[in-house]
Coordinates of C-alpha atoms and ligand atoms in Angstrom, one line a residue:
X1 CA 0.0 0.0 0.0
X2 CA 1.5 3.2 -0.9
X3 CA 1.9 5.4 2.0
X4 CA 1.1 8.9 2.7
X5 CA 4.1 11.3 3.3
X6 CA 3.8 13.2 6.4
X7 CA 2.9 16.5 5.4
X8 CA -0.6 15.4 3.1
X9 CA -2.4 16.2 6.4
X10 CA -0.1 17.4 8.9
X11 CA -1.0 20.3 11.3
X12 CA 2.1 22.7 11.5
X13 CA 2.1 24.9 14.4
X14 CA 4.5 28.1 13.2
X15 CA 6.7 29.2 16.1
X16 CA 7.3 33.2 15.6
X17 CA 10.8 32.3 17.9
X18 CA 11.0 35.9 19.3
X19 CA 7.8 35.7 21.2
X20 CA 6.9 32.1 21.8
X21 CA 8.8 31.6 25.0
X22 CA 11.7 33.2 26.8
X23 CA 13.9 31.1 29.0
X24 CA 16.8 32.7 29.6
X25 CA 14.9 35.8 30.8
X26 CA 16.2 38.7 28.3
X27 CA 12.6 39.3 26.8
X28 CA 13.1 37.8 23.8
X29 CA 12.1 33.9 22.8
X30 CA 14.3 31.5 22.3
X31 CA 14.8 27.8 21.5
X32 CA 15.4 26.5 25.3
X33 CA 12.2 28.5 25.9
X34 CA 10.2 26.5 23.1
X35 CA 12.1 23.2 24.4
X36 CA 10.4 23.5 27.7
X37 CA 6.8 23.6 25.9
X38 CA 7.0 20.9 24.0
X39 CA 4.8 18.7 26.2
X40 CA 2.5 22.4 25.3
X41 CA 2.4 21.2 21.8
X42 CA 2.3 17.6 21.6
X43 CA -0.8 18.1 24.2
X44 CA -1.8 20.8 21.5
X45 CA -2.2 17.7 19.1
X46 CA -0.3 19.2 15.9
X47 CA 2.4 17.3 14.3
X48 CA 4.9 19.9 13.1
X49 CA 6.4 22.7 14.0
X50 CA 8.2 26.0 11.6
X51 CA 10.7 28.0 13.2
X52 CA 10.8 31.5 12.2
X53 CA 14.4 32.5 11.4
X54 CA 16.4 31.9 14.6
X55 CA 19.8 32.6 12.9
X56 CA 22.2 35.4 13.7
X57 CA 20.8 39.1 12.7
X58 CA 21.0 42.4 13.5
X59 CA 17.1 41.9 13.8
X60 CA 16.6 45.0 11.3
X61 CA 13.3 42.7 9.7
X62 CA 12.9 40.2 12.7
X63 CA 15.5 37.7 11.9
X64 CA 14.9 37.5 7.7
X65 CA 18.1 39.1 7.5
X66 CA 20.3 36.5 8.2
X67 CA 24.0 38.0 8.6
X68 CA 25.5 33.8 9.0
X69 CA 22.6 30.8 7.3
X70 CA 24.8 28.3 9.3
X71 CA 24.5 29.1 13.1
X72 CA 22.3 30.4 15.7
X73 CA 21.8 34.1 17.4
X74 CA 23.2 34.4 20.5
X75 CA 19.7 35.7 21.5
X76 CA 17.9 32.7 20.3
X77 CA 20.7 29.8 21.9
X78 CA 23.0 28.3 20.2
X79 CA 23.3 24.8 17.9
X80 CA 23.9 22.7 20.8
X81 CA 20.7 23.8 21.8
X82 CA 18.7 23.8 17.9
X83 CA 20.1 19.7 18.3
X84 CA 18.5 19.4 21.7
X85 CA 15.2 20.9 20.3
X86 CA 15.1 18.8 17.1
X87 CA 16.3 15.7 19.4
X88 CA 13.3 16.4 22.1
X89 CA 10.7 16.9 19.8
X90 CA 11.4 14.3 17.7
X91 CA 10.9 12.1 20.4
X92 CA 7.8 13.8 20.8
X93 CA 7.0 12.5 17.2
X94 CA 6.8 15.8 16.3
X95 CA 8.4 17.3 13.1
X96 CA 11.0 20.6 12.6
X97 CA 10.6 23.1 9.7
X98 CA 13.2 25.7 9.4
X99 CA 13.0 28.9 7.6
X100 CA 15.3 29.8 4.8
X101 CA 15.8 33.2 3.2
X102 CA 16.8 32.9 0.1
X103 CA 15.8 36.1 -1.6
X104 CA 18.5 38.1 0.2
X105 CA 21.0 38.3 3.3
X106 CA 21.5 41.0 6.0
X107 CA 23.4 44.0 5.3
X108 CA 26.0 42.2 8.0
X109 CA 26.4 39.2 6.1
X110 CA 29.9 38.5 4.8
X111 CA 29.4 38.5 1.6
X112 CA 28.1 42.3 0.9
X113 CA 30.6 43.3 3.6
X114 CA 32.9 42.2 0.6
X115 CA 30.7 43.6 -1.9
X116 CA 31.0 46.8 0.0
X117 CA 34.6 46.7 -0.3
X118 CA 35.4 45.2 -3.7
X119 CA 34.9 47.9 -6.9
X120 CA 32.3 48.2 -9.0
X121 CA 32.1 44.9 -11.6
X122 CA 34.1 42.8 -9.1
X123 CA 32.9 39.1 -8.8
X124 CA 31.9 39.7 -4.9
X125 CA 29.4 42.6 -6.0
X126 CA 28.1 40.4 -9.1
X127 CA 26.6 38.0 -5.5
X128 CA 24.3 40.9 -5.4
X129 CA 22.7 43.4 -7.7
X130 CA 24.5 46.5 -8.0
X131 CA 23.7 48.8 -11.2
X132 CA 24.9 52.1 -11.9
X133 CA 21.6 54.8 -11.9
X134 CA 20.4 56.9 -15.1
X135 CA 22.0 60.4 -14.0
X136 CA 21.3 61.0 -10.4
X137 CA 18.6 58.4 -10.1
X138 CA 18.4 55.0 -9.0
X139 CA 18.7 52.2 -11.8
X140 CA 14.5 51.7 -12.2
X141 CA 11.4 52.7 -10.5
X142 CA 10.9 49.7 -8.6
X143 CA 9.6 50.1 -4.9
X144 CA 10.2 47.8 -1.8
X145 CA 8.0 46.3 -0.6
X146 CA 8.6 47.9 3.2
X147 CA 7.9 50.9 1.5
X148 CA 10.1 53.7 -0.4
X149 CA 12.4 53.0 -3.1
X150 CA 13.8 49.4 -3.7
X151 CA 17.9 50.9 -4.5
X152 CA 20.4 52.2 -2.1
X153 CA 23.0 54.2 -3.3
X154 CA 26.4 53.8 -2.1
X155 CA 29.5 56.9 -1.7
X156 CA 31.0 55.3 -5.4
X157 CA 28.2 55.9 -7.1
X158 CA 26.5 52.8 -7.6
X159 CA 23.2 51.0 -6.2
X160 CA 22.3 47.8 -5.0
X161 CA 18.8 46.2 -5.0
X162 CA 16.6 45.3 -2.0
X163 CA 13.1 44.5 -2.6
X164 CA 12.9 44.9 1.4
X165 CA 14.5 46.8 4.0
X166 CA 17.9 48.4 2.6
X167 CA 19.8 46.0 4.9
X168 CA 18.6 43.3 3.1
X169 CA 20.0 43.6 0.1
X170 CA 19.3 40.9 -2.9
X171 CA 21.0 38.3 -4.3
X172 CA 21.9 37.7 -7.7
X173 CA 20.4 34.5 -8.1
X174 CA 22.2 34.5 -12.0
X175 CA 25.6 33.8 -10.1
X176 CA 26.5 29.9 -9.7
X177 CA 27.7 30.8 -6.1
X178 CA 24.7 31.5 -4.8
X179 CA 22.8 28.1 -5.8
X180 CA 26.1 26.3 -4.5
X181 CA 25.9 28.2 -1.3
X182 CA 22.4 27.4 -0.6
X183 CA 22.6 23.9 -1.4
X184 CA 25.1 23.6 0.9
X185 CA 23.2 25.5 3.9
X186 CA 20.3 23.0 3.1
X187 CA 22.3 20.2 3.4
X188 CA 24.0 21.7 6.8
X189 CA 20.3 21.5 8.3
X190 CA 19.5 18.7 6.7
X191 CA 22.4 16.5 8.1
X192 CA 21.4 18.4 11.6
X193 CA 18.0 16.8 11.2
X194 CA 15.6 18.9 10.2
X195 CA 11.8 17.6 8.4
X196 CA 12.0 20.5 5.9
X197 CA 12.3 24.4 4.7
X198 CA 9.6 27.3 4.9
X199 CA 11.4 28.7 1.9
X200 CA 10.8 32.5 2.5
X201 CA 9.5 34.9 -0.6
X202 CA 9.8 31.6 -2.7
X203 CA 8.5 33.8 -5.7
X204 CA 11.4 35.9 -6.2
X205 CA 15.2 35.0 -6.3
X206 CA 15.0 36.2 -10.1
X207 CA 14.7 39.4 -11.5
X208 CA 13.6 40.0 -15.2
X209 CA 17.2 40.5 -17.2
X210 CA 17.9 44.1 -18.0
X211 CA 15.9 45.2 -14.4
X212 CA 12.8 47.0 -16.8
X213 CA 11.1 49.8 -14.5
X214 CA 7.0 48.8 -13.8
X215 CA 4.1 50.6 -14.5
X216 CA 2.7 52.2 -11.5
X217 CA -0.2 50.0 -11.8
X218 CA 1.2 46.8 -12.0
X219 CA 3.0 46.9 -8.5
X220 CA 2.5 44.3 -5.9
X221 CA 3.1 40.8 -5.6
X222 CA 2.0 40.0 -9.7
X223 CA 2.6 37.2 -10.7
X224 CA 3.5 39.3 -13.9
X225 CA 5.8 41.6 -12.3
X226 CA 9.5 41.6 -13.4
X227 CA 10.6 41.0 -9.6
X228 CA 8.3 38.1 -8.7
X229 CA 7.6 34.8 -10.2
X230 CA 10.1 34.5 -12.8
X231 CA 9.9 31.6 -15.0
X232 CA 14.0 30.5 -14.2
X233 CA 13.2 30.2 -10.0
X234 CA 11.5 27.3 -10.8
X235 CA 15.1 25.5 -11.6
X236 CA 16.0 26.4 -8.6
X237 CA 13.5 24.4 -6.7
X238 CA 14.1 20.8 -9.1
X239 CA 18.0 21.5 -7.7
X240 CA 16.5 22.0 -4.2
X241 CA 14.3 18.9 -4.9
X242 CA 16.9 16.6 -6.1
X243 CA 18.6 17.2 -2.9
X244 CA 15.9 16.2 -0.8
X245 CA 15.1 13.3 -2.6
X246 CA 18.4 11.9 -2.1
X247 CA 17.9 12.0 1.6
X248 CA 15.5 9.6 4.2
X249 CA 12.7 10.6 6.0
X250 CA 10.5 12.5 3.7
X251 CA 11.9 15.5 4.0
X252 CA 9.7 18.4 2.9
X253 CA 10.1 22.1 1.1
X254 CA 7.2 25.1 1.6
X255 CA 7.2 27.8 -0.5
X256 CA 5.9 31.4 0.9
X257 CA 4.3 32.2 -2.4
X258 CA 1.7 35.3 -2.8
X259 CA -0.2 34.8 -6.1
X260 CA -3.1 35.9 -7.6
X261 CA -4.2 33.0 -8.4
X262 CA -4.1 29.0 -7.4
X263 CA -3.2 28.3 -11.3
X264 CA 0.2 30.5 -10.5
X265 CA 0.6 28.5 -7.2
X266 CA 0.1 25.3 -8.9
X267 CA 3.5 25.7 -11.0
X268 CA 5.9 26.0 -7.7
X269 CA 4.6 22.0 -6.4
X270 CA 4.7 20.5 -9.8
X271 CA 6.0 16.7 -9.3
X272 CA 9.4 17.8 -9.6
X273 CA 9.5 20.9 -7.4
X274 CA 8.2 22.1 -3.8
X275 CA 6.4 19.7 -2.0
X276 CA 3.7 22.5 -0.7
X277 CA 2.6 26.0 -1.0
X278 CA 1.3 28.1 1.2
X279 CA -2.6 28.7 0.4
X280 CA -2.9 32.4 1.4
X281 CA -6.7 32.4 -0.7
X282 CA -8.7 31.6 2.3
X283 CA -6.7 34.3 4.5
X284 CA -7.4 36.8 1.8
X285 CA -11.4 36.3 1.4
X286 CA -13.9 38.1 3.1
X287 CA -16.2 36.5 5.4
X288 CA -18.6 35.3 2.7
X289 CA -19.4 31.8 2.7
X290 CA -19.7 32.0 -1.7
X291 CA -16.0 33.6 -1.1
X292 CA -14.9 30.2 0.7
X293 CA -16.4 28.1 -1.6
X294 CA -14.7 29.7 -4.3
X295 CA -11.4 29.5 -3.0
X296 CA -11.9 25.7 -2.0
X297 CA -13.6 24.6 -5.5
X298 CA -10.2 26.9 -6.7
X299 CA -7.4 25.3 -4.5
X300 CA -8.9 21.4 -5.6
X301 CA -9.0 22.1 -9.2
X302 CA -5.9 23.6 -9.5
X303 CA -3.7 22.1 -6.5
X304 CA -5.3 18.6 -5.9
X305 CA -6.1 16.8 -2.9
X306 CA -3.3 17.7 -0.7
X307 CA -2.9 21.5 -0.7
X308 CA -3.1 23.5 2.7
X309 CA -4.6 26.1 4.1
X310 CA -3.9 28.9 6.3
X311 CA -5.5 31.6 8.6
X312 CA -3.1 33.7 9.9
X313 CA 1.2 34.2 10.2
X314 CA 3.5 36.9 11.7
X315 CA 3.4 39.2 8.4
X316 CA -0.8 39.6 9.0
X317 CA -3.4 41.0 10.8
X318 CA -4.6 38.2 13.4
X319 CA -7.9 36.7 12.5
X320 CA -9.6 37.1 15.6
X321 CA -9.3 41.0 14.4
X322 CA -9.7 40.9 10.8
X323 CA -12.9 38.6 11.2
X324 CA -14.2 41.1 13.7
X325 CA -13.9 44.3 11.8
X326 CA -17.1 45.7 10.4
X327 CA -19.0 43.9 12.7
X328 CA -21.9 45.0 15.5
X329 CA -21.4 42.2 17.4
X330 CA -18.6 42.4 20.1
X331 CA -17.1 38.6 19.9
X332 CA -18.1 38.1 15.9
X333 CA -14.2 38.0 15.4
X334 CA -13.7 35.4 17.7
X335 CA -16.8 33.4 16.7
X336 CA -16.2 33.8 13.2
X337 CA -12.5 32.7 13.8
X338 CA -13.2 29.5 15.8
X339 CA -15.9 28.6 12.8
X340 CA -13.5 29.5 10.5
X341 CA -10.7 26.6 11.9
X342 CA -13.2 23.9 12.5
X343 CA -14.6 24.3 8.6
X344 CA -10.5 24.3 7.2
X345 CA -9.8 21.5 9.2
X346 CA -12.0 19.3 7.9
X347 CA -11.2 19.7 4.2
X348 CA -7.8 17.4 3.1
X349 CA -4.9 19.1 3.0
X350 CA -2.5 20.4 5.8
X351 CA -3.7 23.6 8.0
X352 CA -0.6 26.0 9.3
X353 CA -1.6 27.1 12.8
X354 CA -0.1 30.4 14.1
X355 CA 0.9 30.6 17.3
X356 CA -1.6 32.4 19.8
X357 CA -4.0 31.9 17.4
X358 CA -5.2 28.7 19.5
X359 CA -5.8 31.2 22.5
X360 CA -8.1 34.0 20.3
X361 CA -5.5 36.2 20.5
X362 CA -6.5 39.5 18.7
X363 CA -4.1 41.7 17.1
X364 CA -2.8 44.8 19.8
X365 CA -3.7 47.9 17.5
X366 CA -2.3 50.2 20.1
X367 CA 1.1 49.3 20.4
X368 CA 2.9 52.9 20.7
X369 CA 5.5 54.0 18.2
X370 CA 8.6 54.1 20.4
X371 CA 7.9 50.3 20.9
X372 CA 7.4 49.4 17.5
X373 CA 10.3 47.6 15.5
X374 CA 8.6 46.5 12.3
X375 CA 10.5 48.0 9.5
X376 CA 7.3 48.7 7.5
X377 CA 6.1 51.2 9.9
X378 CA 9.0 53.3 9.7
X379 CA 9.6 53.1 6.2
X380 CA 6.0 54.7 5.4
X381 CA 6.0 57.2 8.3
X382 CA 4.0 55.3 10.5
X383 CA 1.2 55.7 7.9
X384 CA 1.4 51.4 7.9
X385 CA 1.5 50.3 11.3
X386 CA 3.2 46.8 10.3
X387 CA 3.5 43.4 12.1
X388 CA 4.2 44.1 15.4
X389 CA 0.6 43.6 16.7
X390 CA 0.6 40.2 15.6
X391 CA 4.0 39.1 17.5
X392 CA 3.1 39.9 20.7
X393 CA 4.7 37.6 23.6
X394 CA 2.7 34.7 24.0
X395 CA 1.0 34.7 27.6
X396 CA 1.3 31.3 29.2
X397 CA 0.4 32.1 32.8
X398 CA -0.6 34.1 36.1
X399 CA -2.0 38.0 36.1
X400 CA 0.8 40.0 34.9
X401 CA 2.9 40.5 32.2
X402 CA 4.7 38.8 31.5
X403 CA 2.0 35.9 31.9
X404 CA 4.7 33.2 32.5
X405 CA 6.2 34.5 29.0
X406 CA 9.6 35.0 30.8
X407 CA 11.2 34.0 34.0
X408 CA 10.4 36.2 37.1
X409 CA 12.7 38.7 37.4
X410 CA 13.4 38.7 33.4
X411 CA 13.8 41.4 31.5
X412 CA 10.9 43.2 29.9
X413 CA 9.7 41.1 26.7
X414 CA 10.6 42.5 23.3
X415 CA 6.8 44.1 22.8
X416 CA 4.5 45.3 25.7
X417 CA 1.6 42.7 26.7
X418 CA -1.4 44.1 27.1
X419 CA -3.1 43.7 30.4
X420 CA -6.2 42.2 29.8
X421 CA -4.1 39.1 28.1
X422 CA -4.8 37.9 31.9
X423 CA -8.0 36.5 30.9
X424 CA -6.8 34.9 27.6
X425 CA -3.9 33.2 29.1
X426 CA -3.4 29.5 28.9
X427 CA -3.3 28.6 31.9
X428 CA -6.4 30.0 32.3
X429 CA -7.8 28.5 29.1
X430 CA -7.1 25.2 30.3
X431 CA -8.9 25.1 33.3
X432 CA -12.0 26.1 31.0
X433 CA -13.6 24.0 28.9
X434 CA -15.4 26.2 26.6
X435 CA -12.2 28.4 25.9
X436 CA -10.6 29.0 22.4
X437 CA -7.5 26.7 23.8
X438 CA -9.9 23.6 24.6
X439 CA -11.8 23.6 21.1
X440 CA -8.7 23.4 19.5
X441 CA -6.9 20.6 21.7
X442 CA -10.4 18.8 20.8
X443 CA -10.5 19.5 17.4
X444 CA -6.9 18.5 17.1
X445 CA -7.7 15.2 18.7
X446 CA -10.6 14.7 16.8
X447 CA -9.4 15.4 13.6
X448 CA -6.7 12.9 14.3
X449 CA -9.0 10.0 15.3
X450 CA -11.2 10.6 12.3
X451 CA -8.2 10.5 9.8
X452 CA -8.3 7.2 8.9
X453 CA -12.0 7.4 7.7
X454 CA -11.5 10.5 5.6
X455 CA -11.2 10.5 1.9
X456 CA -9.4 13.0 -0.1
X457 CA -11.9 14.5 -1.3
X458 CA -15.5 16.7 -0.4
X459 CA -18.9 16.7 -2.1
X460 CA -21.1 20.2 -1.5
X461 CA -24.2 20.0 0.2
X462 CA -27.4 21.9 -0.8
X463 CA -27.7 25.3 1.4
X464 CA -28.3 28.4 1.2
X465 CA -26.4 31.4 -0.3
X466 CA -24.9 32.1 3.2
X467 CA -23.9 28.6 4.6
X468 CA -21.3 26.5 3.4
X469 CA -21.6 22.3 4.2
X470 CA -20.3 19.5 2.6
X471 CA -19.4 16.1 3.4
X472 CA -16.4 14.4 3.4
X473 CA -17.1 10.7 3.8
X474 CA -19.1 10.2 6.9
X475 CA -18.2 13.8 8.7
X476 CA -20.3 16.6 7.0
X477 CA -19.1 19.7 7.7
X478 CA -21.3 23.0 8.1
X479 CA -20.5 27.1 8.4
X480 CA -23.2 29.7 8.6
X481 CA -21.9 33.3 8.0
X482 CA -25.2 34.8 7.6
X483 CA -27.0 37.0 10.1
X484 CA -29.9 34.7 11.2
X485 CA -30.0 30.9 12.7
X486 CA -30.3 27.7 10.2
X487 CA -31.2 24.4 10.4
X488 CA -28.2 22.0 10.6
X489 CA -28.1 19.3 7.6
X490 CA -29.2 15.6 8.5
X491 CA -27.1 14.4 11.0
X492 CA -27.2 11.3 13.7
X493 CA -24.5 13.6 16.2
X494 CA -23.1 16.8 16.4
X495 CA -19.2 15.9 16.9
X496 CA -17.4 19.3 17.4
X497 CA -19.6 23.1 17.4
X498 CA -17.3 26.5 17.0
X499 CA -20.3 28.1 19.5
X500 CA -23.1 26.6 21.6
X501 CA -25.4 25.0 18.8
X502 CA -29.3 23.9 20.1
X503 CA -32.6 22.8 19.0
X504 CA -30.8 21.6 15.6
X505 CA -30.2 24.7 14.4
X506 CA -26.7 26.6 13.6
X507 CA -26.4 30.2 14.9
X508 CA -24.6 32.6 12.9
X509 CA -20.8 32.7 12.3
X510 CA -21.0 28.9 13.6
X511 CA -19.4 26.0 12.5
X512 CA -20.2 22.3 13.0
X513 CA -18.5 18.9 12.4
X514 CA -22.1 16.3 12.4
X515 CA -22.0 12.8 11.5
Ligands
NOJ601 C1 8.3 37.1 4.3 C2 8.4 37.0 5.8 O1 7.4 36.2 6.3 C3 8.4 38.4 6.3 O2 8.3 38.4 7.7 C4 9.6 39.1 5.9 O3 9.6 40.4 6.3 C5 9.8 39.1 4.3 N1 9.5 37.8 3.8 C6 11.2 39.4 3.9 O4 12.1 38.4 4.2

C-alpha cells in the first residue's frame, strides 16, 4: 500500500521564535524557551512545527536578514541547543521546519561586507545586484515592498537592489555561487535533522534580465511583475528537490508564495519541485461563505487533494481582528475565527496554525510607536503600522505580564503585553472547557482520530447562499456566515460546534462537524 508522506495532512504549528517563550529571561524567545513547551504542543495535538528565522541578525526585519545561514543568534541559543530541540521533539514525534531566506541576506552578512569593499564589476558585487543609476537616479522605478524605493545608493556611485529593507540587500540568483551556497546551507540542516524548509518569498530569487522599471499599476506581488515569479526560480527548486530526494525521512520544502491565483501557485509543487505552497486564498477572502467556496472549488482544481490552508502568520493581521472588523457584534471576530478553523480543518490538506491563534489572540492595535520595530512602519512614516501587533509575547500564565512568557525577574519582553491578556492566558484557558484553547486541543484530537476514515476529497451539500456544508465521507461539515439561525443538515451527532449550537439549528458565524 503506498503510504502517505507526512505533510498530506499534517498540522504545522509556526513558532514566531521571538515571542513564543523566553527562558533565559532577556525578553526575547528563544529555543530553550520553546524546548520547555513541547509537552504544550504535543498536548496541542499538531504534528509539526516551523521556526521562524532563529539565525544570527542584526534583527533590522525580525531575523529575515540572516548575517551567518549556518548558526544560531546568540539571543535565540545556540546549535547545541537547535540539536537538543530537534532531538526532544522528535521524540515527541513531532516534526522541525526551518526557515530559509533565500531572496536576500542582511546587510551584515559577509558576503556584501565584501561587496561593500570590492569595486564596482568585481565578482563579490556580481553576489548581489548592483547597477549604476540613469543620472542622479536609482537604476529603475521599482519600490520595496517595506515601503520607499527598492535601490540604495552607495558613496562610489553605484546602487544595489533590495526589494525589502535596505539592509537586506538581494542576491543575484544569476551567479553559480549562490545556488552552490544554498545547497550547501540545506544540506547543513538537513544532516542536523531537520523535516523541511519554509522557503521565504519563494516567488522571487529572479529578476527579469535588463531590471525593466514597472508601471505604476502593476505593482504588488503580480505574478507578472519583473521581480516576482520569474519563469527560471523554478530551476531552482528541481536543484532543491533533487537534494531532498536523495535524503531519508520524507523531507519536505514550503514555499511562501503570494499569487493571484491558485493556477500560478500550482506551478511552484509541480512533481518535480516544492512539496507545498502556502494557500494564502482563504486568508485573503472576506467573510462570505460563496467567497470560501470559491477558494476551495479553486485550490482542488488547481492544486489537488493535498494542498493546505492557512488563517493567519507573523506578516498579517490576526484573524480574531480581521474577522471582527465591520461587525456590530462584540465577539463576531472570535466566533467567526473558531468557525473559520473547525470548517478548514475538515477539508484534506494540511492547515498551518499560528501561534496564539489557539488562544483568540487578537491583534494589539495600540502598540505605541517608540515600541514598535517593524520596519514597515517606519519606512512609510508610521502611515502602515506593520507586524508588530501580531507578534506579541505569548501569555502562558498568572495576572501580569509577563504571563509566564519569561522568568520572574526577566527582563521586559521585546513588545509590551497588554493587560487584559490575563484573561486569555493558557493557563487560564485550560482550566476552561469552553475556551478558544480547549476547542482546538479537541478539534486537534478529533481530527486525528477521524483521519483514517476521511477520503481525499468533499462533495457540496445543498444550502443556502450564506452557509457553506459539505461532506467528506461520513463527517459533513457545516458554516453559517449569515445574520440569522439555520437548520443544521441531517445528522445522527453533532461531533465538534465552534459556538453553543441547540434545537438543531446553527447560529450565525458557527461552524459544526455532524455525522
Ligand atoms: C516574508 C516573511 O514572512 C516576512 O516576515 C519578511 O519580512 C519578508 N518575507 C522578507 O524576508
Amino acid at each position: 500500500m503506498e503510504t502517505i508522506p507526512w505533510w498530506h495532512e499534517a498540522v504545522v504549528y509556526q513558532i514566531y521564535v521571538r515571542s513564543f517563550a523566553d527562558a533565559d529571561g532577556d525578553g526575547v524567545g528563544d529555543l530553550e524557551g520553546i524546548r520547555g513547551r513541547l509537552p504544550y504542543l504535543s498536548e496541542l495535538g499538531v504534528d509539526a512545527v516551523w521556526l521562524t528565522p532563529f539565525y544570527p541578525s542584526p534583527m533590522v526585519d525580525g531575523g529575515y536578514d540572516v548575517a551567518d545561514y549556518r548558526d544560531v543568534d546568540p539571543r535565540f541559543g545556540d546549535l547545541a541547543a537547535f540539536d537538543r530541540l530537534v532531538a526532544d521533539a522528535h521524540a515527541r514525534g513531532l516534526r522541525i521546519i526551518v526557515d530559509l531566506v533565500p531572496n536576500h541576506t542582511s546587510s551584515a552578512h559577509p558576503w556584501f561586507r565584501q561587496a561593500l569593499e570590492a569595486p564596482p564589476g568585481s565578482p563579490e558585487r556580481d553576489r548581489y545586484i548592483f547597477r549604476d543609476g540613469v543620472g542622479d537616479e536609482p537604476p529603475n522605478n521599482w519600490h520595496s515592498v517595506f515601503g520607499g524605493p527598492a535601490w540604495t545608493r552607495l558613496p562610489d556611485g553605484q546602487w544595489y537592489l533590495h526589494l525589502f529593507a535596505p539592509e537586506q540587500p538581494d542576491l543575484n540568483w544569476r551567479n553559480p555561487e549562490v545556488h552552490q551556497e544554498f545547497l550547501d546551507i540545506l544540506r547543513f540542516w538537513l544532516d542536523r535533522g531537520v523535516d523541511g524548509f519554509r522557503i521565504d518569498v519563494a516567488m522571487g530569487l529572479y529578476k527579469a534580465e535588463g531590471l525593466p522599471s514597472v508601471p505604476p499599476e502593476a505593482e504588488g506581488m503580480r505574478a507578472d511583475a519583473p521581480m516576482w515569479g520569474r519563469p527560471e526560480v523554478h530551476e531552482v527548486y528541481r536543484e532543491w528537490r533533487k537534494l531532498l530526494d536523495g535524503y531519508d525521512g520524507d523531507r519536505m520544502l514550503v514555499g511562501e508564495v503570494w499569487t493571484d491565483s491558485a493556477e500560478d501557485l500550482a506551478r511552484y509543487v509541480r512533481p518535480d519541485e516544492l512539496h507545498q505552497c502556502f494557500n494564502f486564498a482563504w486568508l485573503e477572502a472576506p467573510w462570505e461563505a460563496a467567497a470560501f467556496r470559491t477558494v476551495i472549488d479553486d485550490t482542488f482544481a488547481a492544486l489537488g487533494a493535498a494542498p493546505t490552508w492557512v488563517l493567519s502568520n507573523h506578516d498579517v493581521v490576526r484573524h480574531v481582528t480581521r474577522y471582527g472588523e465591520g461587525s456590530l457584534e462584540p465577539d463576531a471576530g472570535l466566533a467567526r475565527a473558531r468557525a473559520a478553523v473547525l470548517t478548514m480543518l475538515a477539508l484534506p490538506g494540511s492547515a498551518y496554525l499560528y501561534q496564539g491563534e489557539e488562544l483568540g489572540l487578537p491583534e494589539v492595535t495600540d502598540l505605541p510607536a517608540e515600541v514598535r520595530q517593524d520596519p514597515t512602519f517606519f519606512r512609510t512614516g508610521g502611515e502602515v503600522p506593520g507586524r508588530d501587533g501580531c507578534r506579541v509575547p505569548i501569555p502562558w500564565s498568572g495576572t501580569r505580564p509577563p504571563f509566564g512568557f519569561a522568568p520572574e525577574g526577566a527582563a521586559e519582553p521585546w513588545l509590551p503585553q497588554p493587560p487584559e491578556w490575563a484573561e486569555l492566558t493558557v493557563e487560564r484557558q485550560l482550566a476552561d472547557p469552553a475556551s478558544t484553547l480547549s476547542f482546538y486541543r479537541r478539534l486537534l484530537a478529533l481530527r486525528r482520530e477521524l483521519a483514517g476514515s476521511l477520503p481525499p476529497g468533499i462533495a457540496w451539500l445543498e444550502t443556502p447562499e450564506e452557509v457553506l456544508a459539505f461532506t467528506r465521507g461520513p463527517l459533513t461539515c457545516v458554516l453559517n456566515c449569515g445574520d440569522g439561525p439555520v437548520p443544521l443538515p441531517a445528522h445522527r451527532e453533532v461531533l465538534l460546534a465552534s459556538g453553543p449550537v441547540t434545537g438543531g439549528e446553527l447560529p450565525p458565524d458557527t461552524a459544526a462537524w455532524l455525522r
